[in-house]
mmCIF file of C-alpha atoms in Angstrom:
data_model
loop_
_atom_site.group_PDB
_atom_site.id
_atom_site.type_symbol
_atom_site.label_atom_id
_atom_site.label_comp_id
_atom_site.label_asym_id
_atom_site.label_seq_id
_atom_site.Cartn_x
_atom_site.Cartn_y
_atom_site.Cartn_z
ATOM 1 C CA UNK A 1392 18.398 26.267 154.546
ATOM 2 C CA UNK A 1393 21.501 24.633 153.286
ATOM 3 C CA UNK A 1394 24.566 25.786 152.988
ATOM 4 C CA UNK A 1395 27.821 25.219 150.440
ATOM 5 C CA UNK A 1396 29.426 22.573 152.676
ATOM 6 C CA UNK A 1397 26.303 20.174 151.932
ATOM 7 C CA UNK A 1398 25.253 17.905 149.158
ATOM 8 C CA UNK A 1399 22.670 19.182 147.017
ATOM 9 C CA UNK A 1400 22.586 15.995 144.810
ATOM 10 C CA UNK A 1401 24.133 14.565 141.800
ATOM 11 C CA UNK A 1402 25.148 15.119 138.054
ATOM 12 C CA UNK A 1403 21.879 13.342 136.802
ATOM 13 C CA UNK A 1404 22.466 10.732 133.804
ATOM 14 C CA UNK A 1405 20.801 13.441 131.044
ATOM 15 C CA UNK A 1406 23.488 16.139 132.051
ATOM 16 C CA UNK A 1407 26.215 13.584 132.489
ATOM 17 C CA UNK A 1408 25.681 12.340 128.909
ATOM 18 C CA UNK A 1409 25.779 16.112 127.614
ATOM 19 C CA UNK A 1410 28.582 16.987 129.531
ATOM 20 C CA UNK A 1411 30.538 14.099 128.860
ATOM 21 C CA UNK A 1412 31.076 13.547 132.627
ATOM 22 C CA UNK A 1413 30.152 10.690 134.786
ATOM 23 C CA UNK A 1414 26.572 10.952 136.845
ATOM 24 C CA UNK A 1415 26.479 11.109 140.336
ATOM 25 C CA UNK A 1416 29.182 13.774 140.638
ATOM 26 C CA UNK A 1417 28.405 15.169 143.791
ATOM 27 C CA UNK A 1418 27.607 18.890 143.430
ATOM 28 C CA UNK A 1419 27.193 21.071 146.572
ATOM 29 C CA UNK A 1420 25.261 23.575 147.347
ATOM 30 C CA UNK A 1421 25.035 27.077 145.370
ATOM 31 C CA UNK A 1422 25.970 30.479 146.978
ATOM 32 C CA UNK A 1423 26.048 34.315 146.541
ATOM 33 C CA UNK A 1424 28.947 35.027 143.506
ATOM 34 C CA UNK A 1425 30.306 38.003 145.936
ATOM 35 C CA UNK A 1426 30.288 35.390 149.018
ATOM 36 C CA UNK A 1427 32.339 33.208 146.844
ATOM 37 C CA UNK A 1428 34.462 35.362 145.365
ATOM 38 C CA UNK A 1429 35.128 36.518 148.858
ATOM 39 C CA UNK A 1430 36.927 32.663 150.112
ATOM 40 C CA UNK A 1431 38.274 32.528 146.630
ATOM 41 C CA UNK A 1432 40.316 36.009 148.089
ATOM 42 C CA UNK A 1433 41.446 34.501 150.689
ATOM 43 C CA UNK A 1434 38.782 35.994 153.492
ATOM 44 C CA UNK A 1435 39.298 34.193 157.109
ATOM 45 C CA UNK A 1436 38.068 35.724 160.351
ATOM 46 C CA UNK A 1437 39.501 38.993 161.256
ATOM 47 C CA UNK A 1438 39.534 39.691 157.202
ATOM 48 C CA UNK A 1439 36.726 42.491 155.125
ATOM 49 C CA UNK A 1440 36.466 41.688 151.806
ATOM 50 C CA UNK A 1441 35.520 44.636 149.122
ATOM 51 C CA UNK A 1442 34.137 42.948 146.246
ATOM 52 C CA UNK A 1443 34.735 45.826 144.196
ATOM 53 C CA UNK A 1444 32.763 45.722 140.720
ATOM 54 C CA UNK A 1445 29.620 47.450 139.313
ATOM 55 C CA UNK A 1446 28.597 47.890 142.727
ATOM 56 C CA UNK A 1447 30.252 47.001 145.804
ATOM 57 C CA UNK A 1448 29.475 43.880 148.515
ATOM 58 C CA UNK A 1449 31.383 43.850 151.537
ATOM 59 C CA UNK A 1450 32.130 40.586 153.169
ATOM 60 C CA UNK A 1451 33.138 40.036 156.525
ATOM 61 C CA UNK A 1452 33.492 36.615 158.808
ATOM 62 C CA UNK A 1453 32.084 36.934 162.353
ATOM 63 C CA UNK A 1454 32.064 33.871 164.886
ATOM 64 C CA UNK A 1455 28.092 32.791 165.936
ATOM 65 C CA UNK A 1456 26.399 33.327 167.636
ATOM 66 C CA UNK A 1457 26.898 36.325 165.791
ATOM 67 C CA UNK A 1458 24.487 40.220 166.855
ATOM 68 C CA UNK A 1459 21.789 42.362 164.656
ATOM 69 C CA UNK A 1460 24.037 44.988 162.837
ATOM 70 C CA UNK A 1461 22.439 48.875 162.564
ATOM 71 C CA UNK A 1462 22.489 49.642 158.925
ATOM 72 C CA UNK A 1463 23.702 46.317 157.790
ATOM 73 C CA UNK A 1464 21.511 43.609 156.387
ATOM 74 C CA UNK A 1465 22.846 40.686 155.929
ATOM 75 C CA UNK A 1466 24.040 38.605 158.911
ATOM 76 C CA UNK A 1467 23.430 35.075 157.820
ATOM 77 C CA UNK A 1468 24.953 31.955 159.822
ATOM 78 C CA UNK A 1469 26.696 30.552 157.622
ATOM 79 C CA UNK A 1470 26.584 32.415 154.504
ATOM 80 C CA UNK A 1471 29.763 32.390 153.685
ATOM 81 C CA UNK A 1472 31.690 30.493 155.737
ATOM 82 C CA UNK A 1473 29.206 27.267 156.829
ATOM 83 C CA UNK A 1474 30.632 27.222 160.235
ATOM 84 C CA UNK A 1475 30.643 31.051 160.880
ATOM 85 C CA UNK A 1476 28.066 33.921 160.327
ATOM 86 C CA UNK A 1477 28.380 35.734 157.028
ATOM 87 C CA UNK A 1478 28.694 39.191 157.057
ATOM 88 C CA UNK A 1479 27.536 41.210 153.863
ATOM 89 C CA UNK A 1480 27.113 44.991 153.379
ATOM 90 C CA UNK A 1481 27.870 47.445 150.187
ATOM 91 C CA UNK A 1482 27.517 50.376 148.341
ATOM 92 C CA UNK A 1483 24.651 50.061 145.409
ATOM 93 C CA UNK A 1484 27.018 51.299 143.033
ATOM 94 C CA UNK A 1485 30.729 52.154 142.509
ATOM 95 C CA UNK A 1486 31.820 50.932 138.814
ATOM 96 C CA UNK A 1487 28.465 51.773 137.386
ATOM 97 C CA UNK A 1488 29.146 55.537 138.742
ATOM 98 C CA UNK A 1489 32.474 55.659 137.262
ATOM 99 C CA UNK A 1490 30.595 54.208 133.711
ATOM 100 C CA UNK A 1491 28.170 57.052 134.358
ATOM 101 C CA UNK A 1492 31.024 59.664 134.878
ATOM 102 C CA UNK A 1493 32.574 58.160 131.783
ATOM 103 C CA UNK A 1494 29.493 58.104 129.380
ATOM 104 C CA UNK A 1495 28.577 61.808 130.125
ATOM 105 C CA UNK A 1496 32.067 63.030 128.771
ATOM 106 C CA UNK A 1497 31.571 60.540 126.060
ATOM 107 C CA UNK A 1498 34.685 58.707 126.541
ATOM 108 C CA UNK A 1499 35.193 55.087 127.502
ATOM 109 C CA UNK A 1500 36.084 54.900 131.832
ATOM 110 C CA UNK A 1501 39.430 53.195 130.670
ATOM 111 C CA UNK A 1502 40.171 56.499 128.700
ATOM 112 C CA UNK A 1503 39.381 59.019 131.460
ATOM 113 C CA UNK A 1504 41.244 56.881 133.364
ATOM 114 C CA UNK A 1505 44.284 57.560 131.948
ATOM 115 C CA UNK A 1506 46.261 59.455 133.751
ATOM 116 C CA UNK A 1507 44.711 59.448 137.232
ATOM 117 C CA UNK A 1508 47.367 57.785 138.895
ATOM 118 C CA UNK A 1509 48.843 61.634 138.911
ATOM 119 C CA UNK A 1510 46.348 63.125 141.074
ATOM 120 C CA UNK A 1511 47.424 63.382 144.749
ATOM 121 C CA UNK A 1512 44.696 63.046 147.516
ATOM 122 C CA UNK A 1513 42.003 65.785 147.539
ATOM 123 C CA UNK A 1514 43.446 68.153 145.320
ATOM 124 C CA UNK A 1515 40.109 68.599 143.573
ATOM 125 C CA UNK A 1516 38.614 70.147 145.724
ATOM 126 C CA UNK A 1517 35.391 68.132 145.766
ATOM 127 C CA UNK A 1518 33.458 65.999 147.792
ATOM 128 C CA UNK A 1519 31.436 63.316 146.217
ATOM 129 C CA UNK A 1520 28.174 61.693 147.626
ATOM 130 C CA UNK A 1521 27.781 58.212 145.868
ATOM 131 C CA UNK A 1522 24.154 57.301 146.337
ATOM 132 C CA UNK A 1523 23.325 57.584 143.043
ATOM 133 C CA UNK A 1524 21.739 54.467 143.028
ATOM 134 C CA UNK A 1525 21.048 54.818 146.183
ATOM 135 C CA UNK A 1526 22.153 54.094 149.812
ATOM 136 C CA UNK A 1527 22.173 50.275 150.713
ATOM 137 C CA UNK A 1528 24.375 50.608 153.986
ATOM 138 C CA UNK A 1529 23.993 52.337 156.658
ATOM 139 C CA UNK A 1530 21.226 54.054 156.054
ATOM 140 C CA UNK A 1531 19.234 51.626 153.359
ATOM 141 C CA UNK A 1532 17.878 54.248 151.322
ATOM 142 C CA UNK A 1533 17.004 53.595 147.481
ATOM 143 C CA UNK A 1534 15.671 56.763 147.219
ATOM 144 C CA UNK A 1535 18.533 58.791 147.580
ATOM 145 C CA UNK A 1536 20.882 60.672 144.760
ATOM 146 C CA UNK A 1537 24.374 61.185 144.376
ATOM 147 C CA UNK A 1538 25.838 64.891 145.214
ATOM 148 C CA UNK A 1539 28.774 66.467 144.658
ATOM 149 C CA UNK A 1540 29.897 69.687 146.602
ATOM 150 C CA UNK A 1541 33.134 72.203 145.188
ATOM 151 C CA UNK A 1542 32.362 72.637 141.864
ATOM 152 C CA UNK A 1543 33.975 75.096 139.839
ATOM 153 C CA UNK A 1544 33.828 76.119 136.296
ATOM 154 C CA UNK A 1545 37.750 74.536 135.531
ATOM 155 C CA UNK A 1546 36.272 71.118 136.987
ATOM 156 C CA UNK A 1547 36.882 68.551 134.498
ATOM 157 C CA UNK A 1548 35.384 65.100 133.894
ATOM 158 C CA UNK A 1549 38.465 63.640 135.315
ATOM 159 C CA UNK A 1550 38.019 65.220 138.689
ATOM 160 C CA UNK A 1551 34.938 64.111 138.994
ATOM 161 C CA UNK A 1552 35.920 60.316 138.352
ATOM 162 C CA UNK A 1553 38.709 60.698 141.140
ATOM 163 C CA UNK A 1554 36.581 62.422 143.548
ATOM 164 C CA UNK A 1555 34.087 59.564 143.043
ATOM 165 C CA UNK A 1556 37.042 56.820 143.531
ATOM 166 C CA UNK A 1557 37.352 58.944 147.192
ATOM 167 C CA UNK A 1558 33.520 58.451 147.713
ATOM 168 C CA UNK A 1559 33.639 55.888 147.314
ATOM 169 C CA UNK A 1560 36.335 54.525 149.585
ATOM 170 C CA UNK A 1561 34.827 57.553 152.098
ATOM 171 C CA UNK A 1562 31.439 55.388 152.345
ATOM 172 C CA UNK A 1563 33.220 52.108 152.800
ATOM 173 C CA UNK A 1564 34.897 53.345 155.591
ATOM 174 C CA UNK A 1565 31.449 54.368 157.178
ATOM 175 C CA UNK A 1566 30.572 51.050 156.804
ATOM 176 C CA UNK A 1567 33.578 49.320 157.652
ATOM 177 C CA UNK A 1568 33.384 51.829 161.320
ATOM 178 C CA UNK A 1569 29.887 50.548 161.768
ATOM 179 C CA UNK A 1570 31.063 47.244 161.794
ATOM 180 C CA UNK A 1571 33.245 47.594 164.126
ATOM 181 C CA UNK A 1572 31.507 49.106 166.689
ATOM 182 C CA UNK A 1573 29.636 46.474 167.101
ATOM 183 C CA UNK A 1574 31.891 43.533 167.146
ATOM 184 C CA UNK A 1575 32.978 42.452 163.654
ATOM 185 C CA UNK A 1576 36.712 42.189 163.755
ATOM 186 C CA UNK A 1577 38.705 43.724 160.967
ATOM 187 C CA UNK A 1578 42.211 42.717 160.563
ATOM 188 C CA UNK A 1579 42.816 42.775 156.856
ATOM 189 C CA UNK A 1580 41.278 44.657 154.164
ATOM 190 C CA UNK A 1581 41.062 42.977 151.028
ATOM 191 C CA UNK A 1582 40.350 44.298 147.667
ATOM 192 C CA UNK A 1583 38.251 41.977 145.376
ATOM 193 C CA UNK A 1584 36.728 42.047 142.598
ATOM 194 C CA UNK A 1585 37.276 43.350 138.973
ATOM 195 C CA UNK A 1586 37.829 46.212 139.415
ATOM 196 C CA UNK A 1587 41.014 46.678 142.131
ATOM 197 C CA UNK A 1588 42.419 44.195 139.749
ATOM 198 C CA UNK A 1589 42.438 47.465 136.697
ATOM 199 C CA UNK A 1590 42.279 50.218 138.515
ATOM 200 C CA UNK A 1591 45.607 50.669 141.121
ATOM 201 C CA UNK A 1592 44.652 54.095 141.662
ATOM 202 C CA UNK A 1593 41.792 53.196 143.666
ATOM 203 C CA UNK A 1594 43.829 50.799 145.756
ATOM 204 C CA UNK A 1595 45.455 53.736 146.686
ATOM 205 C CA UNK A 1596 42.960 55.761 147.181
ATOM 206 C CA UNK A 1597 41.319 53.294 149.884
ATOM 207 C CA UNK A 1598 44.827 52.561 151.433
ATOM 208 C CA UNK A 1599 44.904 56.584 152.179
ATOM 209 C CA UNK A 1600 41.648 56.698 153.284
ATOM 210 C CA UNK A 1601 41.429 53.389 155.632
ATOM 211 C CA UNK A 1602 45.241 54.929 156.710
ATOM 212 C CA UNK A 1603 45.368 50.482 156.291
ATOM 213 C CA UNK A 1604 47.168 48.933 153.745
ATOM 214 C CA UNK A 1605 44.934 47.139 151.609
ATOM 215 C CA UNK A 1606 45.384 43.750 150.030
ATOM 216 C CA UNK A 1607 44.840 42.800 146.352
ATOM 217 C CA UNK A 1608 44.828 39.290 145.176
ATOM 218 C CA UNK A 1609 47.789 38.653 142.814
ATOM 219 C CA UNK A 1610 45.625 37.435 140.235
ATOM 220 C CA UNK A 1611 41.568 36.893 139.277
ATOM 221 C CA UNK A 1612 39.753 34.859 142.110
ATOM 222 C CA UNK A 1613 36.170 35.478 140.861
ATOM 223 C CA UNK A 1614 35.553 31.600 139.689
ATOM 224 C CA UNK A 1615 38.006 30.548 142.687
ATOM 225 C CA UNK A 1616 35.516 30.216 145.777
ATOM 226 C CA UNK A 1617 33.407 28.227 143.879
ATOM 227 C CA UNK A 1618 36.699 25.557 142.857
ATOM 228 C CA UNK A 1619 37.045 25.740 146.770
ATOM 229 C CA UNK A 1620 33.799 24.356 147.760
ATOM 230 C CA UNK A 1621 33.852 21.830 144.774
ATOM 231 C CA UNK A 1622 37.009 20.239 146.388
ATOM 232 C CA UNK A 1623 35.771 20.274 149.809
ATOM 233 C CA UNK A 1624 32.593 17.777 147.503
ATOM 234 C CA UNK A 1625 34.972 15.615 146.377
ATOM 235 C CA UNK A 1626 36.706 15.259 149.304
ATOM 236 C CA UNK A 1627 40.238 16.754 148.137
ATOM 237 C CA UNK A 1628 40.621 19.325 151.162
ATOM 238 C CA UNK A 1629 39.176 18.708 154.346
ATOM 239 C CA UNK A 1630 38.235 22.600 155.132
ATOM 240 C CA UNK A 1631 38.183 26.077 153.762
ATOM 241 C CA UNK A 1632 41.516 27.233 155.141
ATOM 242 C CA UNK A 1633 43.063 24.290 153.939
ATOM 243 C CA UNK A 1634 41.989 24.740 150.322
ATOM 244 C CA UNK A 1635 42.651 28.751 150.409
ATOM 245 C CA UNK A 1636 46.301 27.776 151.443
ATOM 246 C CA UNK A 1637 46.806 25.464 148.679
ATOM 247 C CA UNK A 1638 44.542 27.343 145.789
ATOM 248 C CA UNK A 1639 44.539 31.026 146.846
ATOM 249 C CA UNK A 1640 47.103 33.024 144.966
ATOM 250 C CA UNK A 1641 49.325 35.645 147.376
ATOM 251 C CA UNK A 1642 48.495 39.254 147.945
ATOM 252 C CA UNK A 1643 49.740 42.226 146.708
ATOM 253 C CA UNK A 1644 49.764 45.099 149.532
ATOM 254 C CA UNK A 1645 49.376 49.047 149.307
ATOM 255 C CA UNK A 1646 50.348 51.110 151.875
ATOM 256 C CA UNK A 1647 48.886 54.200 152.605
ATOM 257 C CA UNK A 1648 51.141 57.012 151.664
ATOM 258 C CA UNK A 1649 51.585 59.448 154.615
ATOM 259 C CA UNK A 1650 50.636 62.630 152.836
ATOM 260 C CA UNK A 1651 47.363 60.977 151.446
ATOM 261 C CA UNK A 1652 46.449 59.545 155.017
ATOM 262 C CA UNK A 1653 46.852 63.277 156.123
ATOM 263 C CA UNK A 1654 44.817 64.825 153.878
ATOM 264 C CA UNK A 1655 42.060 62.004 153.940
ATOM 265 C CA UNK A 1656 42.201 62.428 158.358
ATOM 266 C CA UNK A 1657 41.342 66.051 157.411
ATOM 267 C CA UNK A 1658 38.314 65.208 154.591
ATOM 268 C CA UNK A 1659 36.503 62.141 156.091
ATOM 269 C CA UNK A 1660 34.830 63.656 159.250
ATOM 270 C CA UNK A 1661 33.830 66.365 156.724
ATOM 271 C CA UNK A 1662 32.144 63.725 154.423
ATOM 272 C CA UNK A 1663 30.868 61.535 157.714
ATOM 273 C CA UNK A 1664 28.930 64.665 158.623
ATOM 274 C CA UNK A 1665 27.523 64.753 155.122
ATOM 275 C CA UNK A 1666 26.665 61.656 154.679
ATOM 276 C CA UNK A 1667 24.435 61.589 158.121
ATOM 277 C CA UNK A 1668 22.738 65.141 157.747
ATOM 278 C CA UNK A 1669 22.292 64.783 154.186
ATOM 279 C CA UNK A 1670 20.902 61.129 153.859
ATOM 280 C CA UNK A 1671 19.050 60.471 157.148
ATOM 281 C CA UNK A 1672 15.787 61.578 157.340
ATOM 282 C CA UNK A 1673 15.177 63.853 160.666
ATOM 283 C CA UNK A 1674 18.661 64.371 161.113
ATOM 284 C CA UNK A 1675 19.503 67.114 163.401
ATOM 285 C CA UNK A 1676 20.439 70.468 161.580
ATOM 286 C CA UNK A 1677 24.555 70.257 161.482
ATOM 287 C CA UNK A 1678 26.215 73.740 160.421
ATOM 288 C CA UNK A 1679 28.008 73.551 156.655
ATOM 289 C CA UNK A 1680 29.328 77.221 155.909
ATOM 290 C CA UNK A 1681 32.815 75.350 156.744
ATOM 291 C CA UNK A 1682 32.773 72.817 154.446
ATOM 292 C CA UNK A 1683 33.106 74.834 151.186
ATOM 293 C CA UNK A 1684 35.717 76.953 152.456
ATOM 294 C CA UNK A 1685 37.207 73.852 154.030
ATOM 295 C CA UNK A 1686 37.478 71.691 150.512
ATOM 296 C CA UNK A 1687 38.807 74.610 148.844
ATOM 297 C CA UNK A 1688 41.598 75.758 151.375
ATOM 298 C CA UNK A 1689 42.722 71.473 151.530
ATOM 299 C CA UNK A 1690 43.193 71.570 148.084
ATOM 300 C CA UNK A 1691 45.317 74.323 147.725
ATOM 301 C CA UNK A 1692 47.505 73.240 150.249
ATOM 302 C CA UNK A 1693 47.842 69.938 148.219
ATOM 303 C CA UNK A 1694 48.598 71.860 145.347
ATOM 304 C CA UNK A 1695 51.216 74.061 147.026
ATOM 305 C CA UNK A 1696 52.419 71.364 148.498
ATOM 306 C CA UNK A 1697 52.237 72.317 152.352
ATOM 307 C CA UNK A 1698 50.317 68.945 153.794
ATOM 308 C CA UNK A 1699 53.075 66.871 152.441
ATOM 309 C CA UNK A 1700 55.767 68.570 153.662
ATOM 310 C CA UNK A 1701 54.060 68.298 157.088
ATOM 311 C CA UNK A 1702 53.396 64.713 156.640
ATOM 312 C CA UNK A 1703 57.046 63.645 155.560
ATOM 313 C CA UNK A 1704 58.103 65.574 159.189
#
């Protein structure tokens, strides 16, 4: 196959004439939107991209010859870097679940979003499964739901929204962990996509989570990767790198907030347990009378106020 740093022809007369350009531009090779969106980010080696949209791709660089991930798909030489193996994994959906969440309270997601940026790690006291479309990494299962443990009857729509946000950024981290163990580096976290770029909560969110700070491009990079690979055609940039330093715009970067990174160290091996007994098929029986009890006691703490003052010491 052949990849975006090759020729795949040129603008033929009949398109040049309707275009009003010249034929025989040179046009490269086409690629995956999220592989592109990921150089237009600024992703080198070392660096995870989260295209963050209706679902969620996660792009990593890896040097070849590059090693069979458990879990993870697609390891392609040369996917998204031509001169490195391209690393892609994700979650089948993230915005669509907040849409969901959204349409059920009939309200539009920007409306119930309003307002979020004032809830403070775990404080809901639920703990949100997002397979509702299903489970493409690790376990690459379509056929499982989404689940959502801690309800209560003062719940609102809102909760559920930020508990899916922390979900969300829960089964990234699985992913990003399974990556790592075997060999991917991760350096840098970078937050693509739409939605990082509307939604700062959930920048926060995964900063807490990842206990990382997370990057966000200063600006919409979505039609960028593509520019990049049209100037290495023409012959204006000799490599990737040397187009992201002239085209890609800077980053803005979230740090984790102490108390959130706290609370998060204290959820996440309750929602890694979860996520294996629940969603793997055979899984050895794991005991959950804790994790009820466990949710509800971490909230109130939040609430009162005790996990930040033992954070900030």
């Amino acid at each position: 196959y052949a990849t975006s740093d090759q020729i795949a022809g040129g603008l033929s007369a009949e398109w040049a004439a309707r275009l009003g350009l010249r034929a025989g531009i040179p046009i490269p090779v086409g690629a995956f939107d999220a592989h592109w969106d990921a150089v237009g980010a600024g992703a080198r080696l070392g660096d995870v991209v989260n295209v963050v949209g209706t679902s969620t791709c996660i792009i990593a660089i890896g040097e070849p010859p590059g090693r069979m991930i458990p879990g993870v798909c697609g390891v392609v030489p040369g996917s998204v870097d031509p001169a490195r193996i391209g690393i892609e994994a994700g979650l089948s959906a993230t915005g669509d679940i907040f849409d969901a969440i959204a349409r059920r309270a009939g309200q539009p997601v920007a409306e119930l979003s309003r307002g979020l940026e004032r809830y403070r790690a775990g404080e809901t006291g639920l703990l949100r499964l997002t397979w509702d479309n299903g489970d493409r990494t690790v376990l690459v299962n379509p056929e499982l739901g989404g689940v959502t443990l801690g309800w209560r009857l003062t719940h609102t729509a809102q909760d559920e929204l930020f508990a899916a946000i922390e979900g969300t950024a829960f089964h990234t981290r699985v992913i990003l962990e399974r990556m790592e163990e075997h060999g991917v580096p991760i350096e840098r976290i970078i937050n693509g996509g739409g939605v990082p770029q509307r939604n700062p909560v959930l920048n926060r969110v995964y900063a807490g989570v990842m206990n990382k700070p997370i990057l966000v491009p200063k600006g919409d990079v979505t039609s960028l990767g593509s520019a990049i690979f049209a100037f290495l055609a023409a012959g204006t940039f000799r490599s990737i790198e040397e187009a992201q330093d002239a085209l890609c715009p800077g980053h803005l970067e979230v740090l984790p907030e102490p108390a959130a990174a706290a609370v998060y160290a204290s959820l996440y091996p309750l929602y890694k347990q979860l996520y294996f007994a629940f969603g793997r098929q055979g899984s050895e029986s794991v005991p959950i009378g804790h994790v009820l009890p466990e949710l509800r006691r971490i909230a109130a703490e939040v609430r009162g106020g005790s996990i930040a003052a033992n954070a900030a010491d």
